[in-house]
């Protein structure tokens, strides 16, 4: 598994165990989406590994964020670098 998780009340905490590459990005995104669908949280946090997440890592998290946005669930990336935080805070359609 590329991800781990815990549930705290109505919050799903997802942990990416490692930076992703092109071969693991889709699998991780699907794992995150399955966790969100199965737990039905009101809020999601994703813990991003390392100082500088790879573009594949960012892509997987942004894909999950789009899904959460469509479901009306806020998603926050934690432990991400400042540039990555800026990317997550922008309005993505």
mmCIF file of N, CA and C in Angstrom:
data_model
loop_
_atom_site.group_PDB
_atom_site.id
_atom_site.type_symbol
_atom_site.label_atom_id
_atom_site.label_comp_id
_atom_site.label_asym_id
_atom_site.label_seq_id
_atom_site.Cartn_x
_atom_site.Cartn_y
_atom_site.Cartn_z
ATOM 1 N N UNK A 1 0.846 -1.184 0.000
ATOM 2 C CA UNK A 1 0.000 0.000 0.000
ATOM 3 C C UNK A 1 0.887 1.242 0.000
ATOM 4 N N UNK A 2 0.490 2.181 -0.794
ATOM 5 C CA UNK A 2 1.217 3.444 -0.886
ATOM 6 C C UNK A 2 0.736 4.446 0.144
ATOM 7 N N UNK A 3 -0.430 4.156 0.721
ATOM 8 C CA UNK A 3 -1.028 5.083 1.673
ATOM 9 C C UNK A 3 -1.341 4.380 2.986
ATOM 10 N N UNK A 4 -1.472 5.179 4.016
ATOM 11 C CA UNK A 4 -1.990 4.732 5.292
ATOM 12 C C UNK A 4 -3.067 5.727 5.687
ATOM 13 N N UNK A 5 -3.821 5.417 6.699
ATOM 14 C CA UNK A 5 -4.864 6.355 7.104
ATOM 15 C C UNK A 5 -5.252 6.137 8.549
ATOM 16 N N UNK A 6 -5.916 7.149 9.079
ATOM 17 C CA UNK A 6 -6.581 7.047 10.372
ATOM 18 C C UNK A 6 -7.822 7.917 10.294
ATOM 19 N N UNK A 7 -8.763 7.637 11.155
ATOM 20 C CA UNK A 7 -10.004 8.404 11.210
ATOM 21 C C UNK A 7 -10.115 8.990 12.602
ATOM 22 N N UNK A 8 -10.387 10.285 12.657
ATOM 23 C CA UNK A 8 -10.559 10.987 13.926
ATOM 24 C C UNK A 8 -11.881 11.731 13.846
ATOM 25 N N UNK A 9 -12.920 11.152 14.420
ATOM 26 C CA UNK A 9 -14.244 11.760 14.322
ATOM 27 C C UNK A 9 -14.711 11.743 12.876
ATOM 28 N N UNK A 10 -14.956 12.930 12.331
ATOM 29 C CA UNK A 10 -15.409 13.023 10.946
ATOM 30 C C UNK A 10 -14.279 13.418 9.992
ATOM 31 N N UNK A 11 -13.027 13.280 10.441
ATOM 32 C CA UNK A 11 -11.872 13.633 9.616
ATOM 33 C C UNK A 11 -11.090 12.382 9.235
ATOM 34 N N UNK A 12 -10.819 12.256 7.950
ATOM 35 C CA UNK A 12 -9.985 11.183 7.428
ATOM 36 C C UNK A 12 -8.581 11.738 7.227
ATOM 37 N N UNK A 13 -7.602 11.124 7.868
ATOM 38 C CA UNK A 13 -6.200 11.524 7.723
ATOM 39 C C UNK A 13 -5.511 10.482 6.843
ATOM 40 N N UNK A 14 -5.051 10.914 5.674
ATOM 41 C CA UNK A 14 -4.366 10.024 4.737
ATOM 42 C C UNK A 14 -2.878 10.342 4.777
ATOM 43 N N UNK A 15 -2.060 9.314 4.790
ATOM 44 C CA UNK A 15 -0.606 9.485 4.809
ATOM 45 C C UNK A 15 -0.036 8.837 3.555
ATOM 46 N N UNK A 16 0.700 9.622 2.774
ATOM 47 C CA UNK A 16 1.445 9.054 1.656
ATOM 48 C C UNK A 16 2.783 8.592 2.211
ATOM 49 N N UNK A 17 3.078 7.310 2.099
ATOM 50 C CA UNK A 17 4.286 6.749 2.700
ATOM 51 C C UNK A 17 5.569 7.166 1.995
ATOM 52 N N UNK A 18 5.476 7.539 0.728
ATOM 53 C CA UNK A 18 6.671 7.935 -0.021
ATOM 54 C C UNK A 18 6.260 8.862 -1.151
ATOM 55 N N UNK A 19 7.241 9.578 -1.695
ATOM 56 C CA UNK A 19 6.976 10.364 -2.885
ATOM 57 C C UNK A 19 6.643 9.408 -4.020
ATOM 58 N N UNK A 20 5.724 9.810 -4.856
ATOM 59 C CA UNK A 20 5.264 8.964 -5.946
ATOM 60 C C UNK A 20 6.052 9.257 -7.213
ATOM 61 N N UNK A 21 6.027 8.278 -8.109
ATOM 62 C CA UNK A 21 6.557 8.500 -9.445
ATOM 63 C C UNK A 21 5.448 8.163 -10.430
ATOM 64 N N UNK A 22 5.755 8.240 -11.702
ATOM 65 C CA UNK A 22 4.722 8.056 -12.719
ATOM 66 C C UNK A 22 4.096 6.656 -12.650
ATOM 67 N N UNK A 23 4.848 5.675 -12.169
ATOM 68 C CA UNK A 23 4.316 4.309 -12.113
ATOM 69 C C UNK A 23 3.427 4.057 -10.902
ATOM 70 N N UNK A 24 3.506 4.903 -9.885
ATOM 71 C CA UNK A 24 2.708 4.696 -8.667
ATOM 72 C C UNK A 24 1.631 5.757 -8.453
ATOM 73 N N UNK A 25 1.645 6.803 -9.262
ATOM 74 C CA UNK A 25 0.709 7.917 -9.074
ATOM 75 C C UNK A 25 -0.744 7.475 -9.155
ATOM 76 N N UNK A 26 -1.106 6.770 -10.210
ATOM 77 C CA UNK A 26 -2.507 6.381 -10.396
ATOM 78 C C UNK A 26 -2.983 5.457 -9.274
ATOM 79 N N UNK A 27 -2.129 4.518 -8.877
ATOM 80 C CA UNK A 27 -2.510 3.595 -7.802
ATOM 81 C C UNK A 27 -2.757 4.344 -6.497
ATOM 82 N N UNK A 28 -1.892 5.293 -6.179
ATOM 83 C CA UNK A 28 -2.067 6.070 -4.942
ATOM 84 C C UNK A 28 -3.334 6.910 -5.009
ATOM 85 N N UNK A 29 -3.585 7.536 -6.152
ATOM 86 C CA UNK A 29 -4.795 8.347 -6.299
ATOM 87 C C UNK A 29 -6.040 7.486 -6.103
ATOM 88 N N UNK A 30 -6.030 6.288 -6.665
ATOM 89 C CA UNK A 30 -7.172 5.385 -6.497
ATOM 90 C C UNK A 30 -7.327 4.937 -5.048
ATOM 91 N N UNK A 31 -6.212 4.687 -4.353
ATOM 92 C CA UNK A 31 -6.282 4.327 -2.934
ATOM 93 C C UNK A 31 -6.912 5.456 -2.121
ATOM 94 N N UNK A 32 -6.487 6.692 -2.389
ATOM 95 C CA UNK A 32 -7.030 7.843 -1.659
ATOM 96 C C UNK A 32 -8.522 7.983 -1.938
ATOM 97 N N UNK A 33 -8.900 7.877 -3.214
ATOM 98 C CA UNK A 33 -10.310 8.003 -3.579
ATOM 99 C C UNK A 33 -11.147 6.903 -2.930
ATOM 100 N N UNK A 34 -10.626 5.682 -2.879
ATOM 101 C CA UNK A 34 -11.366 4.580 -2.248
ATOM 102 C C UNK A 34 -11.553 4.831 -0.752
ATOM 103 N N UNK A 35 -10.527 5.359 -0.101
ATOM 104 C CA UNK A 35 -10.647 5.683 1.325
ATOM 105 C C UNK A 35 -11.726 6.738 1.554
ATOM 106 N N UNK A 36 -11.742 7.757 0.710
ATOM 107 C CA UNK A 36 -12.729 8.832 0.852
ATOM 108 C C UNK A 36 -14.137 8.287 0.645
ATOM 109 N N UNK A 37 -14.309 7.487 -0.396
ATOM 110 C CA UNK A 37 -15.643 6.937 -0.681
ATOM 111 C C UNK A 37 -16.101 5.963 0.413
ATOM 112 N N UNK A 38 -15.194 5.175 0.948
ATOM 113 C CA UNK A 38 -15.611 4.177 1.938
ATOM 114 C C UNK A 38 -15.862 4.774 3.324
ATOM 115 N N UNK A 39 -15.171 5.857 3.664
ATOM 116 C CA UNK A 39 -15.327 6.435 5.004
ATOM 117 C C UNK A 39 -16.296 7.619 5.048
ATOM 118 N N UNK A 40 -16.568 8.250 3.918
ATOM 119 C CA UNK A 40 -17.510 9.363 3.887
ATOM 120 C C UNK A 40 -17.209 10.471 4.877
ATOM 121 N N UNK A 41 -15.967 10.959 4.919
ATOM 122 C CA UNK A 41 -15.611 11.983 5.910
ATOM 123 C C UNK A 41 -16.190 13.353 5.568
ATOM 124 N N UNK A 42 -16.182 14.234 6.551
ATOM 125 C CA UNK A 42 -16.562 15.634 6.321
ATOM 126 C C UNK A 42 -15.340 16.482 6.017
ATOM 127 N N UNK A 43 -14.163 15.941 6.311
ATOM 128 C CA UNK A 43 -12.904 16.658 6.099
ATOM 129 C C UNK A 43 -11.816 15.623 5.834
ATOM 130 N N UNK A 44 -10.854 15.981 4.960
ATOM 131 C CA UNK A 44 -9.745 15.087 4.633
ATOM 132 C C UNK A 44 -8.441 15.851 4.766
ATOM 133 N N UNK A 45 -7.451 15.226 5.387
ATOM 134 C CA UNK A 45 -6.093 15.761 5.358
ATOM 135 C C UNK A 45 -5.211 14.718 4.689
ATOM 136 N N UNK A 46 -4.254 15.198 3.897
ATOM 137 C CA UNK A 46 -3.291 14.312 3.250
ATOM 138 C C UNK A 46 -1.909 14.753 3.681
ATOM 139 N N UNK A 47 -1.182 13.852 4.312
ATOM 140 C CA UNK A 47 0.184 14.142 4.734
ATOM 141 C C UNK A 47 1.119 13.814 3.578
ATOM 142 N N UNK A 48 1.778 14.856 3.080
ATOM 143 C CA UNK A 48 2.665 14.733 1.928
ATOM 144 C C UNK A 48 4.082 14.454 2.432
ATOM 145 N N UNK A 49 4.773 13.461 1.855
ATOM 146 C CA UNK A 49 6.110 13.112 2.345
ATOM 147 C C UNK A 49 7.187 14.074 1.857
ATOM 148 N N UNK A 50 8.230 14.211 2.661
ATOM 149 C CA UNK A 50 9.423 14.939 2.238
ATOM 150 C C UNK A 50 9.261 16.439 2.153
ATOM 151 N N UNK A 51 10.377 17.087 1.927
ATOM 152 C CA UNK A 51 10.396 18.546 1.798
ATOM 153 C C UNK A 51 9.798 19.001 0.473
ATOM 154 N N UNK A 52 10.186 18.347 -0.607
ATOM 155 C CA UNK A 52 9.713 18.715 -1.936
ATOM 156 C C UNK A 52 8.998 17.530 -2.570
ATOM 157 N N UNK A 53 7.680 17.540 -2.580
ATOM 158 C CA UNK A 53 6.957 16.433 -3.201
ATOM 159 C C UNK A 53 7.194 16.408 -4.711
ATOM 160 N N UNK A 54 7.208 15.226 -5.276
ATOM 161 C CA UNK A 54 7.386 15.086 -6.716
ATOM 162 C C UNK A 54 6.126 15.557 -7.435
ATOM 163 N N UNK A 55 6.261 15.790 -8.733
ATOM 164 C CA UNK A 55 5.092 16.215 -9.506
ATOM 165 C C UNK A 55 4.030 15.116 -9.513
ATOM 166 N N UNK A 56 4.439 13.856 -9.501
ATOM 167 C CA UNK A 56 3.467 12.760 -9.454
ATOM 168 C C UNK A 56 2.713 12.749 -8.123
ATOM 169 N N UNK A 57 3.412 13.062 -7.034
ATOM 170 C CA UNK A 57 2.762 13.149 -5.721
ATOM 171 C C UNK A 57 1.734 14.272 -5.723
ATOM 172 N N UNK A 58 2.141 15.434 -6.218
ATOM 173 C CA UNK A 58 1.217 16.571 -6.287
ATOM 174 C C UNK A 58 0.015 16.242 -7.159
ATOM 175 N N UNK A 59 0.249 15.572 -8.266
ATOM 176 C CA UNK A 59 -0.835 15.205 -9.169
ATOM 177 C C UNK A 59 -1.856 14.306 -8.479
ATOM 178 N N UNK A 60 -1.393 13.312 -7.733
ATOM 179 C CA UNK A 60 -2.310 12.401 -7.035
ATOM 180 C C UNK A 60 -3.133 13.139 -5.989
ATOM 181 N N UNK A 61 -2.487 14.043 -5.253
ATOM 182 C CA UNK A 61 -3.203 14.795 -4.217
ATOM 183 C C UNK A 61 -4.200 15.758 -4.854
ATOM 184 N N UNK A 62 -3.811 16.394 -5.947
ATOM 185 C CA UNK A 62 -4.736 17.306 -6.622
ATOM 186 C C UNK A 62 -5.922 16.560 -7.218
ATOM 187 N N UNK A 63 -5.702 15.356 -7.697
ATOM 188 C CA UNK A 63 -6.811 14.542 -8.201
ATOM 189 C C UNK A 63 -7.795 14.234 -7.071
ATOM 190 N N UNK A 64 -7.265 13.876 -5.914
ATOM 191 C CA UNK A 64 -8.130 13.626 -4.754
ATOM 192 C C UNK A 64 -8.846 14.903 -4.333
ATOM 193 N N UNK A 65 -8.151 16.013 -4.427
ATOM 194 C CA UNK A 65 -8.757 17.296 -4.051
ATOM 195 C C UNK A 65 -9.934 17.634 -4.965
ATOM 196 N N UNK A 66 -9.773 17.391 -6.268
ATOM 197 C CA UNK A 66 -10.892 17.641 -7.199
ATOM 198 C C UNK A 66 -12.089 16.772 -6.838
ATOM 199 N N UNK A 67 -11.828 15.511 -6.516
ATOM 200 C CA UNK A 67 -12.918 14.620 -6.126
ATOM 201 C C UNK A 67 -13.607 15.141 -4.870
ATOM 202 N N UNK A 68 -12.804 15.532 -3.877
ATOM 203 C CA UNK A 68 -13.369 16.066 -2.634
ATOM 204 C C UNK A 68 -14.180 17.327 -2.897
ATOM 205 N N UNK A 69 -13.654 18.199 -3.740
ATOM 206 C CA UNK A 69 -14.379 19.430 -4.064
ATOM 207 C C UNK A 69 -15.738 19.090 -4.671
ATOM 208 N N UNK A 70 -15.784 18.106 -5.573
ATOM 209 C CA UNK A 70 -17.051 17.707 -6.188
ATOM 210 C C UNK A 70 -18.027 17.125 -5.169
ATOM 211 N N UNK A 71 -17.497 16.542 -4.093
ATOM 212 C CA UNK A 71 -18.338 15.978 -3.032
ATOM 213 C C UNK A 71 -18.625 16.973 -1.909
ATOM 214 N N UNK A 72 -18.039 18.171 -2.007
ATOM 215 C CA UNK A 72 -18.239 19.181 -0.969
ATOM 216 C C UNK A 72 -17.435 18.915 0.295
ATOM 217 N N UNK A 73 -16.318 18.211 0.159
ATOM 218 C CA UNK A 73 -15.466 17.867 1.305
ATOM 219 C C UNK A 73 -14.163 18.653 1.201
ATOM 220 N N UNK A 74 -13.812 19.439 2.210
ATOM 221 C CA UNK A 74 -12.525 20.144 2.155
ATOM 222 C C UNK A 74 -11.356 19.172 2.313
ATOM 223 N N UNK A 75 -10.304 19.390 1.516
ATOM 224 C CA UNK A 75 -9.090 18.592 1.616
ATOM 225 C C UNK A 75 -7.925 19.528 1.878
ATOM 226 N N UNK A 76 -7.101 19.174 2.843
ATOM 227 C CA UNK A 76 -5.934 19.980 3.196
ATOM 228 C C UNK A 76 -4.690 19.109 3.123
ATOM 229 N N UNK A 77 -3.640 19.631 2.482
ATOM 230 C CA UNK A 77 -2.347 18.949 2.464
ATOM 231 C C UNK A 77 -1.546 19.433 3.661
ATOM 232 N N UNK A 78 -0.987 18.511 4.414
ATOM 233 C CA UNK A 78 -0.182 18.876 5.580
ATOM 234 C C UNK A 78 1.248 18.405 5.375
ATOM 235 N N UNK A 79 2.164 19.112 6.051
ATOM 236 C CA UNK A 79 3.600 18.857 5.946
ATOM 237 C C UNK A 79 4.131 19.056 4.537
ATOM 238 N N UNK A 80 3.459 19.837 3.738
ATOM 239 C CA UNK A 80 3.933 20.131 2.387
ATOM 240 C C UNK A 80 4.781 21.392 2.427
ATOM 241 N N UNK A 81 5.674 21.518 1.468
ATOM 242 C CA UNK A 81 6.525 22.704 1.385
ATOM 243 C C UNK A 81 5.676 23.933 1.075
ATOM 244 N N UNK A 82 6.254 25.099 1.268
ATOM 245 C CA UNK A 82 5.527 26.346 1.009
ATOM 246 C C UNK A 82 5.039 26.436 -0.432
ATOM 247 N N UNK A 83 5.870 26.138 -1.453
ATOM 248 C CA UNK A 83 5.348 26.182 -2.823
ATOM 249 C C UNK A 83 4.195 25.200 -3.046
ATOM 250 N N UNK A 84 4.292 24.017 -2.446
ATOM 251 C CA UNK A 84 3.206 23.048 -2.593
ATOM 252 C C UNK A 84 1.948 23.541 -1.887
ATOM 253 N N UNK A 85 2.092 24.151 -0.711
ATOM 254 C CA UNK A 85 0.935 24.713 0.000
ATOM 255 C C UNK A 85 0.252 25.773 -0.852
ATOM 256 N N UNK A 86 1.061 26.607 -1.521
ATOM 257 C CA UNK A 86 0.480 27.630 -2.401
ATOM 258 C C UNK A 86 -0.325 26.984 -3.518
ATOM 259 N N UNK A 87 0.200 25.907 -4.079
ATOM 260 C CA UNK A 87 -0.505 25.204 -5.143
ATOM 261 C C UNK A 87 -1.845 24.682 -4.640
ATOM 262 N N UNK A 88 -1.867 24.106 -3.446
ATOM 263 C CA UNK A 88 -3.107 23.566 -2.901
ATOM 264 C C UNK A 88 -4.104 24.655 -2.527
ATOM 265 N N UNK A 89 -3.611 25.840 -2.212
ATOM 266 C CA UNK A 89 -4.521 26.904 -1.793
ATOM 267 C C UNK A 89 -5.110 27.673 -2.967
ATOM 268 N N UNK A 90 -4.593 27.452 -4.172
ATOM 269 C CA UNK A 90 -5.157 28.131 -5.330
ATOM 270 C C UNK A 90 -6.483 27.500 -5.700
ATOM 271 N N UNK A 91 -7.281 28.269 -6.396
ATOM 272 C CA UNK A 91 -8.588 27.797 -6.816
ATOM 273 C C UNK A 91 -8.426 26.979 -8.079
ATOM 274 N N UNK A 92 -8.573 25.662 -7.963
ATOM 275 C CA UNK A 92 -8.404 24.759 -9.094
ATOM 276 C C UNK A 92 -9.778 24.285 -9.524
ATOM 277 N N UNK A 93 -10.034 24.360 -10.809
ATOM 278 C CA UNK A 93 -11.330 23.908 -11.321
ATOM 279 C C UNK A 93 -11.230 22.547 -11.937
#
